[in-house]
PDB file of C-alpha atoms in Angstrom:
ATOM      1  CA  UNK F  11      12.411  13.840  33.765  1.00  0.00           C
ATOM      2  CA  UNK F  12      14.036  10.561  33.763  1.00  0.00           C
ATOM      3  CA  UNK F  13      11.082   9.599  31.489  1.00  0.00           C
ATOM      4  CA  UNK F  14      11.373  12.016  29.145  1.00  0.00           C
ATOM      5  CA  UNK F  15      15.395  11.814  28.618  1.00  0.00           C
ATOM      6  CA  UNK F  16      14.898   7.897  28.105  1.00  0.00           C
ATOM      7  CA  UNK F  17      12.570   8.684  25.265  1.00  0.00           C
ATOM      8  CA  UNK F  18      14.621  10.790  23.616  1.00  0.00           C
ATOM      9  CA  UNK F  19      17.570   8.304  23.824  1.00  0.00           C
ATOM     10  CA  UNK F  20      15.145   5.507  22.194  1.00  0.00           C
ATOM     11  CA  UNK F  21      14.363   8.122  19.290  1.00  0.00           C
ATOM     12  CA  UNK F  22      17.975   8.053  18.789  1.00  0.00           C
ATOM     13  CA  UNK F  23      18.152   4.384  18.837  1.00  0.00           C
ATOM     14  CA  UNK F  24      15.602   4.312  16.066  1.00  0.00           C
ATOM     15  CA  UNK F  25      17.186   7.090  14.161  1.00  0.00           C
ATOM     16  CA  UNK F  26      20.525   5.003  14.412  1.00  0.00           C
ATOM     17  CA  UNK F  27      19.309   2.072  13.294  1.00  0.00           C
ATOM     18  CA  UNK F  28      17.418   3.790  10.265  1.00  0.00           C
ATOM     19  CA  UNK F  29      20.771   4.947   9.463  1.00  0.00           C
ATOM     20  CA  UNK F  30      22.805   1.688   9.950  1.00  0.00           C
ATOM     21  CA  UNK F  31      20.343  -1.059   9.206  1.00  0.00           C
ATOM     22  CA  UNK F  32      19.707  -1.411   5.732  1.00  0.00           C
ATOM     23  CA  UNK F  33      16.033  -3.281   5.527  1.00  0.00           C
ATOM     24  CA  UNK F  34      15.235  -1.186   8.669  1.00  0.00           C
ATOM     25  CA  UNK F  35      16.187   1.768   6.869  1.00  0.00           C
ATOM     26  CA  UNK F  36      13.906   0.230   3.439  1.00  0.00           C
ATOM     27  CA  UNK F  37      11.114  -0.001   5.668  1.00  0.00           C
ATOM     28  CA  UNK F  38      10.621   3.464   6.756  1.00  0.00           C
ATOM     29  CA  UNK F  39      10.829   4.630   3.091  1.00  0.00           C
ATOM     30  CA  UNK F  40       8.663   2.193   2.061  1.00  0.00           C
ATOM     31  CA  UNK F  41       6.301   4.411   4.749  1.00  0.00           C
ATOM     32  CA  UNK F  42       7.601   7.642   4.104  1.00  0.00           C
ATOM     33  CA  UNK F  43       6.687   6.921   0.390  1.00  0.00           C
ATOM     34  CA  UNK F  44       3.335   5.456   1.469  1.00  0.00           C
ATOM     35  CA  UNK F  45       2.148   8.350   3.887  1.00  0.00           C
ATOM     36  CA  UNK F  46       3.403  10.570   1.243  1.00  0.00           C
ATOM     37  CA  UNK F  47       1.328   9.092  -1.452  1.00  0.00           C
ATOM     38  CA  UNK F  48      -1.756   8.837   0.718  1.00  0.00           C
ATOM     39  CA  UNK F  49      -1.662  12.674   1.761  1.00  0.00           C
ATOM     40  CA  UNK F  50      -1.481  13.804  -1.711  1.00  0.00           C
ATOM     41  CA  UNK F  51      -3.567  12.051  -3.082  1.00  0.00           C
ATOM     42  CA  UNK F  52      -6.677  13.102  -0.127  1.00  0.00           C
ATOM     43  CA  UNK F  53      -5.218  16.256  -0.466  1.00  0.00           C
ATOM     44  CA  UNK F  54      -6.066  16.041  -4.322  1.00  0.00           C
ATOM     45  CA  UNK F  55      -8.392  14.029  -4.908  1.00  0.00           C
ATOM     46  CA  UNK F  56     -10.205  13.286  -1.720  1.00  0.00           C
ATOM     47  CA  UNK F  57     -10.776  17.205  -1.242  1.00  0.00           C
ATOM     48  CA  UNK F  58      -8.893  17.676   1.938  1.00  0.00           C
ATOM     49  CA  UNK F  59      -6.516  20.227   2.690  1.00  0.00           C
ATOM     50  CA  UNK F  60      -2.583  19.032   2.991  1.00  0.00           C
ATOM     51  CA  UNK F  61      -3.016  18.707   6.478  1.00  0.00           C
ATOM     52  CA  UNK F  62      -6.171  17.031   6.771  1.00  0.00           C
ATOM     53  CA  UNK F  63      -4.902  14.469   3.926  1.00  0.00           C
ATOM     54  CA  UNK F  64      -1.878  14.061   5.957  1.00  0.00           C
ATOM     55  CA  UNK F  65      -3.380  13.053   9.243  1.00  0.00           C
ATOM     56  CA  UNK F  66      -5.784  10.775   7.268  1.00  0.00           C
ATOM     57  CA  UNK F  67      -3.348   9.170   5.440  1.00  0.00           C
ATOM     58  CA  UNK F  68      -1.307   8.488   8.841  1.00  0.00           C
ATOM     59  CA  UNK F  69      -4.557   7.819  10.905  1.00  0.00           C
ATOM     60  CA  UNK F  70      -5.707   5.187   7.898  1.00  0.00           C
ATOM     61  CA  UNK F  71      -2.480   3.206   7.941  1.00  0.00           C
ATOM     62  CA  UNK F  72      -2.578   3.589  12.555  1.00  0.00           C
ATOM     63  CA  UNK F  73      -6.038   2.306  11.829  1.00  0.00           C
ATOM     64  CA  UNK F  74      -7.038   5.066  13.954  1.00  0.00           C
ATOM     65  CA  UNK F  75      -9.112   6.993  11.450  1.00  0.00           C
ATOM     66  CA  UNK F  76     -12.809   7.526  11.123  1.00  0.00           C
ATOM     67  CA  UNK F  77     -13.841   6.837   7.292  1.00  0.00           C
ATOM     68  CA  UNK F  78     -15.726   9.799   6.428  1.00  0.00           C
ATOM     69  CA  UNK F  79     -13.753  12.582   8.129  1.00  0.00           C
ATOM     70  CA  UNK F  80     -15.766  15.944   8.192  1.00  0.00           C
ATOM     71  CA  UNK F  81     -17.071  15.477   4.614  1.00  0.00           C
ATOM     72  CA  UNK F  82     -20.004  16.978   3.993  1.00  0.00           C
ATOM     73  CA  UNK F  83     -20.142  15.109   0.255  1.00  0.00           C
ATOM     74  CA  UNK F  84     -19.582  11.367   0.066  1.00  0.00           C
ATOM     75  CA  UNK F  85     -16.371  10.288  -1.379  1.00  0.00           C
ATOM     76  CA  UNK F  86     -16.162   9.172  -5.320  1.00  0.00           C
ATOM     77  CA  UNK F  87     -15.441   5.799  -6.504  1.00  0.00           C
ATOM     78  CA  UNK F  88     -11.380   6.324  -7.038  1.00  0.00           C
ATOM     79  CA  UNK F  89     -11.288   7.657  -3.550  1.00  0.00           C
ATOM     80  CA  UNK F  90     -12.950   5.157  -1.722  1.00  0.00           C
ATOM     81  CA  UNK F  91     -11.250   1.806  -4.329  1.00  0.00           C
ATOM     82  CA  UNK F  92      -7.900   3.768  -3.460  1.00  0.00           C
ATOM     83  CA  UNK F  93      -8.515   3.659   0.431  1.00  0.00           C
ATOM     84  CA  UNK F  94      -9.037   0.065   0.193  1.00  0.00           C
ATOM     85  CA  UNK F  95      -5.720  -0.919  -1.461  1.00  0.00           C
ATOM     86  CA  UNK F  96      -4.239   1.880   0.709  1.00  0.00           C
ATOM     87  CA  UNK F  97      -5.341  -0.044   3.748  1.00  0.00           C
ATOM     88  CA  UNK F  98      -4.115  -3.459   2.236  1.00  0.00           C
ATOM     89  CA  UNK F  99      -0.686  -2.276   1.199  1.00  0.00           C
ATOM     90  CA  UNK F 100       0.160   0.263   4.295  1.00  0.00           C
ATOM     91  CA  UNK F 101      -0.993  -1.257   7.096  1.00  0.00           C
ATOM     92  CA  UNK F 102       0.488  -4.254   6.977  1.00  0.00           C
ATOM     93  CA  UNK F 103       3.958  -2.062   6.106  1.00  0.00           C
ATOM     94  CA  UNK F 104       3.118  -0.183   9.353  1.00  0.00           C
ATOM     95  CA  UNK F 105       2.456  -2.302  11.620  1.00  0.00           C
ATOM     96  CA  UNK F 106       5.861  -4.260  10.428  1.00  0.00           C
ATOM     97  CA  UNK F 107       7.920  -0.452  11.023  1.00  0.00           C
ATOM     98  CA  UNK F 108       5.588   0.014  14.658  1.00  0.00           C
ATOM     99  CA  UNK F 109       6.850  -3.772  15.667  1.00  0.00           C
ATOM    100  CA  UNK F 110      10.696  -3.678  14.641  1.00  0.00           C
ATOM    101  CA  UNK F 111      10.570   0.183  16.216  1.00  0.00           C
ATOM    102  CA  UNK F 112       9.480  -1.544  19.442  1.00  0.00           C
ATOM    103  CA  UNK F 113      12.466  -4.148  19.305  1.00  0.00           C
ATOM    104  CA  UNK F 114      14.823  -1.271  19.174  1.00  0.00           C
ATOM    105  CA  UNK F 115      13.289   0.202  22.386  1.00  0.00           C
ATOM    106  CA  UNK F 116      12.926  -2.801  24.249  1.00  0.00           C
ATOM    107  CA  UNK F 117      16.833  -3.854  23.641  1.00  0.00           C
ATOM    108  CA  UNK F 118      17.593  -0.036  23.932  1.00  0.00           C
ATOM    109  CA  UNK F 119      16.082  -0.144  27.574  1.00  0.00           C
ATOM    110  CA  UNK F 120      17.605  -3.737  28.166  1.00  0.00           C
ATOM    111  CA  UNK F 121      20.926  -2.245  27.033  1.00  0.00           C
ATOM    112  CA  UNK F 122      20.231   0.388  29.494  1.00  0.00           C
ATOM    113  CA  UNK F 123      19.106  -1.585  32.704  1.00  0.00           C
ATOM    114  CA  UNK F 124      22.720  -3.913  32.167  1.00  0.00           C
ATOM    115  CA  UNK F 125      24.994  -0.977  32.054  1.00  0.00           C
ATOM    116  CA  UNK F 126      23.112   0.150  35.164  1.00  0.00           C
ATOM    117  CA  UNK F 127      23.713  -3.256  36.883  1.00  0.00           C
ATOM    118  CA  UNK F 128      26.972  -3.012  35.775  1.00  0.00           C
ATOM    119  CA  UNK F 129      27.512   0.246  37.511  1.00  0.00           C
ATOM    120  CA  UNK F 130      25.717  -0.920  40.574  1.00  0.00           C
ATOM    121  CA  UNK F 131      27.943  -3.712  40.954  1.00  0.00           C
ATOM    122  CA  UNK F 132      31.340  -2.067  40.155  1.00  0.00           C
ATOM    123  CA  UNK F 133      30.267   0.277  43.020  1.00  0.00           C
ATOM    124  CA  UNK F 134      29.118  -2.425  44.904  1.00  0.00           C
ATOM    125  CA  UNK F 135      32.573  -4.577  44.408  1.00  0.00           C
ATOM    126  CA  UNK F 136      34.358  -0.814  44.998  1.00  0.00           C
ATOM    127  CA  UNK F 137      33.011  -0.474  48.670  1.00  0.00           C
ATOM    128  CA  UNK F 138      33.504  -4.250  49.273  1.00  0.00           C
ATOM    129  CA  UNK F 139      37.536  -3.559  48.279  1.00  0.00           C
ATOM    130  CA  UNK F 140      37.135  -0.613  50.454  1.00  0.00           C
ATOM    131  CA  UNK F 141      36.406  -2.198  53.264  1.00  0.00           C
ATOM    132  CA  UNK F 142      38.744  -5.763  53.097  1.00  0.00           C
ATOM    133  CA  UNK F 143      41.875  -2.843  52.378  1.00  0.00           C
ATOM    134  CA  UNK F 144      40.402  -1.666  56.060  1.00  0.00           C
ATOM    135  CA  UNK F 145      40.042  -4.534  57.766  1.00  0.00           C
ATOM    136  CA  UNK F 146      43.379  -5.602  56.388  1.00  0.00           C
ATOM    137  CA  UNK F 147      44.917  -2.703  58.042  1.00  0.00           C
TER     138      UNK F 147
END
Protein backbone atom coordinates (compact mmCIF):
# COMPACT_ATOMS: atom_id res chain seq x y z
CA UNK A 1 0.00 0.00 0.00
CA UNK A 2 2.81 2.11 1.02
CA UNK A 3 4.07 1.36 -2.54
CA UNK A 4 1.35 2.31 -4.31
CA UNK A 5 0.60 5.80 -2.36
CA UNK A 6 4.42 6.71 -2.99
CA UNK A 7 3.78 6.33 -6.67
CA UNK A 8 1.07 8.33 -6.83
CA UNK A 9 2.86 11.14 -4.88
CA UNK A 10 5.86 10.91 -7.57
CA UNK A 11 3.11 11.30 -10.43
CA UNK A 12 2.32 14.41 -8.70
CA UNK A 13 5.83 15.46 -8.49
CA UNK A 14 6.08 15.09 -12.23
CA UNK A 15 2.79 16.70 -12.88
CA UNK A 16 4.11 19.69 -10.67
CA UNK A 17 7.05 20.14 -12.24
CA UNK A 18 5.39 19.97 -15.83
CA UNK A 19 3.43 22.74 -14.52
CA UNK A 20 6.20 24.88 -12.87
CA UNK A 21 9.29 24.10 -14.87
CA UNK A 22 9.29 25.69 -18.04
CA UNK A 23 11.87 23.43 -20.34
CA UNK A 24 10.45 20.47 -18.32
CA UNK A 25 7.14 21.48 -19.26
CA UNK A 26 8.65 22.07 -23.35
CA UNK A 27 9.79 18.68 -23.19
CA UNK A 28 6.70 16.78 -22.67
CA UNK A 29 5.03 18.75 -25.52
CA UNK A 30 7.71 18.28 -27.59
CA UNK A 31 6.45 14.33 -26.85
CA UNK A 32 2.96 14.88 -26.67
CA UNK A 33 3.34 16.49 -30.19
CA UNK A 34 5.64 13.64 -31.27
CA UNK A 35 3.43 10.59 -30.07
CA UNK A 36 0.65 12.51 -31.50
CA UNK A 37 2.16 12.82 -34.88
CA UNK A 38 3.38 9.25 -34.94
CA UNK A 39 -0.21 7.74 -34.11
CA UNK A 40 -1.81 9.58 -36.83
CA UNK A 41 0.14 9.19 -39.14
CA UNK A 42 0.21 4.81 -38.61
CA UNK A 43 -3.20 5.33 -38.08
CA UNK A 44 -3.34 6.94 -41.68
CA UNK A 45 -0.96 5.98 -43.49
CA UNK A 46 0.59 2.94 -41.98
CA UNK A 47 -3.01 1.21 -42.00
CA UNK A 48 -3.44 0.73 -38.33
CA UNK A 49 -6.32 1.49 -36.37
CA UNK A 50 -5.98 4.68 -33.78
CA UNK A 51 -5.09 2.42 -31.22
CA UNK A 52 -2.74 0.23 -32.81
CA UNK A 53 -0.94 3.51 -34.31
CA UNK A 54 -0.92 4.80 -30.88
CA UNK A 55 0.83 2.01 -29.10
CA UNK A 56 3.28 1.86 -32.07
CA UNK A 57 4.05 5.21 -32.08
CA UNK A 58 4.73 5.02 -28.11
CA UNK A 59 6.37 1.48 -28.35
CA UNK A 60 8.75 2.99 -31.41
CA UNK A 61 9.97 5.99 -29.44
CA UNK A 62 10.26 3.16 -25.78
CA UNK A 63 12.15 1.22 -28.38
CA UNK A 64 9.99 -1.49 -27.31
CA UNK A 65 8.24 -2.16 -30.59
CA UNK A 66 8.49 -4.98 -33.04
CA UNK A 67 8.85 -3.41 -36.73
CA UNK A 68 6.28 -5.14 -38.59
CA UNK A 69 3.39 -5.30 -36.11
CA UNK A 70 0.59 -7.76 -37.31
CA UNK A 71 0.84 -6.60 -40.96
CA UNK A 72 -0.06 -8.91 -43.21
CA UNK A 73 1.26 -6.39 -46.28
CA UNK A 74 4.73 -4.89 -46.03
CA UNK A 75 4.87 -1.28 -45.29
CA UNK A 76 5.36 1.43 -48.32
CA UNK A 77 8.30 3.54 -48.79
CA UNK A 78 6.84 6.87 -46.84
CA UNK A 79 6.01 4.59 -43.99
CA UNK A 80 9.04 2.89 -43.45
CA UNK A 81 11.55 6.57 -44.49
CA UNK A 82 9.04 8.17 -41.85
CA UNK A 83 9.82 5.49 -39.07
CA UNK A 84 13.37 6.14 -39.50
CA UNK A 85 13.37 9.93 -38.86
CA UNK A 86 10.64 9.11 -36.29
CA UNK A 87 13.16 7.00 -34.45
CA UNK A 88 15.98 9.70 -34.88
CA UNK A 89 13.95 12.66 -33.72
CA UNK A 90 11.74 10.89 -30.77
CA UNK A 91 13.84 8.77 -29.16
CA UNK A 92 16.40 10.76 -28.33
CA UNK A 93 13.40 13.40 -27.02
CA UNK A 94 12.22 10.40 -24.93
CA UNK A 95 14.72 9.13 -23.45
CA UNK A 96 15.71 12.96 -22.37
CA UNK A 97 11.66 13.24 -20.74
CA UNK A 98 12.22 9.22 -19.20
CA UNK A 99 15.74 10.60 -17.57
CA UNK A 100 14.67 14.15 -16.13
CA UNK A 101 11.18 12.16 -15.00
CA UNK A 102 13.53 9.90 -13.01
CA UNK A 103 15.38 12.97 -11.31
CA UNK A 104 12.07 14.14 -10.08
CA UNK A 105 11.42 10.72 -8.42
CA UNK A 106 14.66 10.14 -7.07
CA UNK A 107 14.74 13.80 -5.24
CA UNK A 108 10.92 13.24 -4.62
CA UNK A 109 11.86 10.00 -2.58
CA UNK A 110 15.08 11.77 -1.13
CA UNK A 111 12.76 14.62 -0.12
CA UNK A 112 10.70 11.99 1.41
CA UNK A 113 13.30 9.78 3.38
CA UNK A 114 14.69 13.50 5.12
CA UNK A 115 11.34 14.57 6.31
CA UNK A 116 11.09 11.04 7.69
CA UNK A 117 14.48 11.39 9.50
CA UNK A 118 13.38 14.50 10.52
CA UNK A 119 10.36 13.08 12.18
CA UNK A 120 12.30 10.23 13.62
CA UNK A 121 14.56 12.46 15.29
CA UNK A 122 12.12 15.14 16.62
CA UNK A 123 10.49 12.05 18.25
CA UNK A 124 13.61 10.77 19.15
CA UNK A 125 14.86 14.30 20.82
CA UNK A 126 10.92 14.38 22.29
CA UNK A 127 11.39 11.14 24.45
CA UNK A 128 15.01 12.14 25.29
CA UNK A 129 13.33 15.67 26.86
CA UNK A 130 10.87 13.35 28.32
CA UNK A 131 12.95 11.58 30.19
CA UNK A 132 15.86 14.41 31.50
CA UNK A 133 12.26 16.51 32.71
CA UNK A 134 11.95 12.95 34.79
CA UNK A 135 15.03 12.42 36.01
CA UNK A 136 15.14 16.08 36.89
CA UNK A 137 12.24 15.58 39.08
Amino acid sequence: MLELLLSLKFIYDIVMRLIKDKVFRTLGLLLFILVLVGTLFFWLVGGKTFLGGLAYAVGTLSMNSPYNLNQNTPPSTIVVIFKIIYIFIGVGVYLIFVIEAGKTIVAAHHDFEKKMAERKAARKAKKAAKQAAAQNK
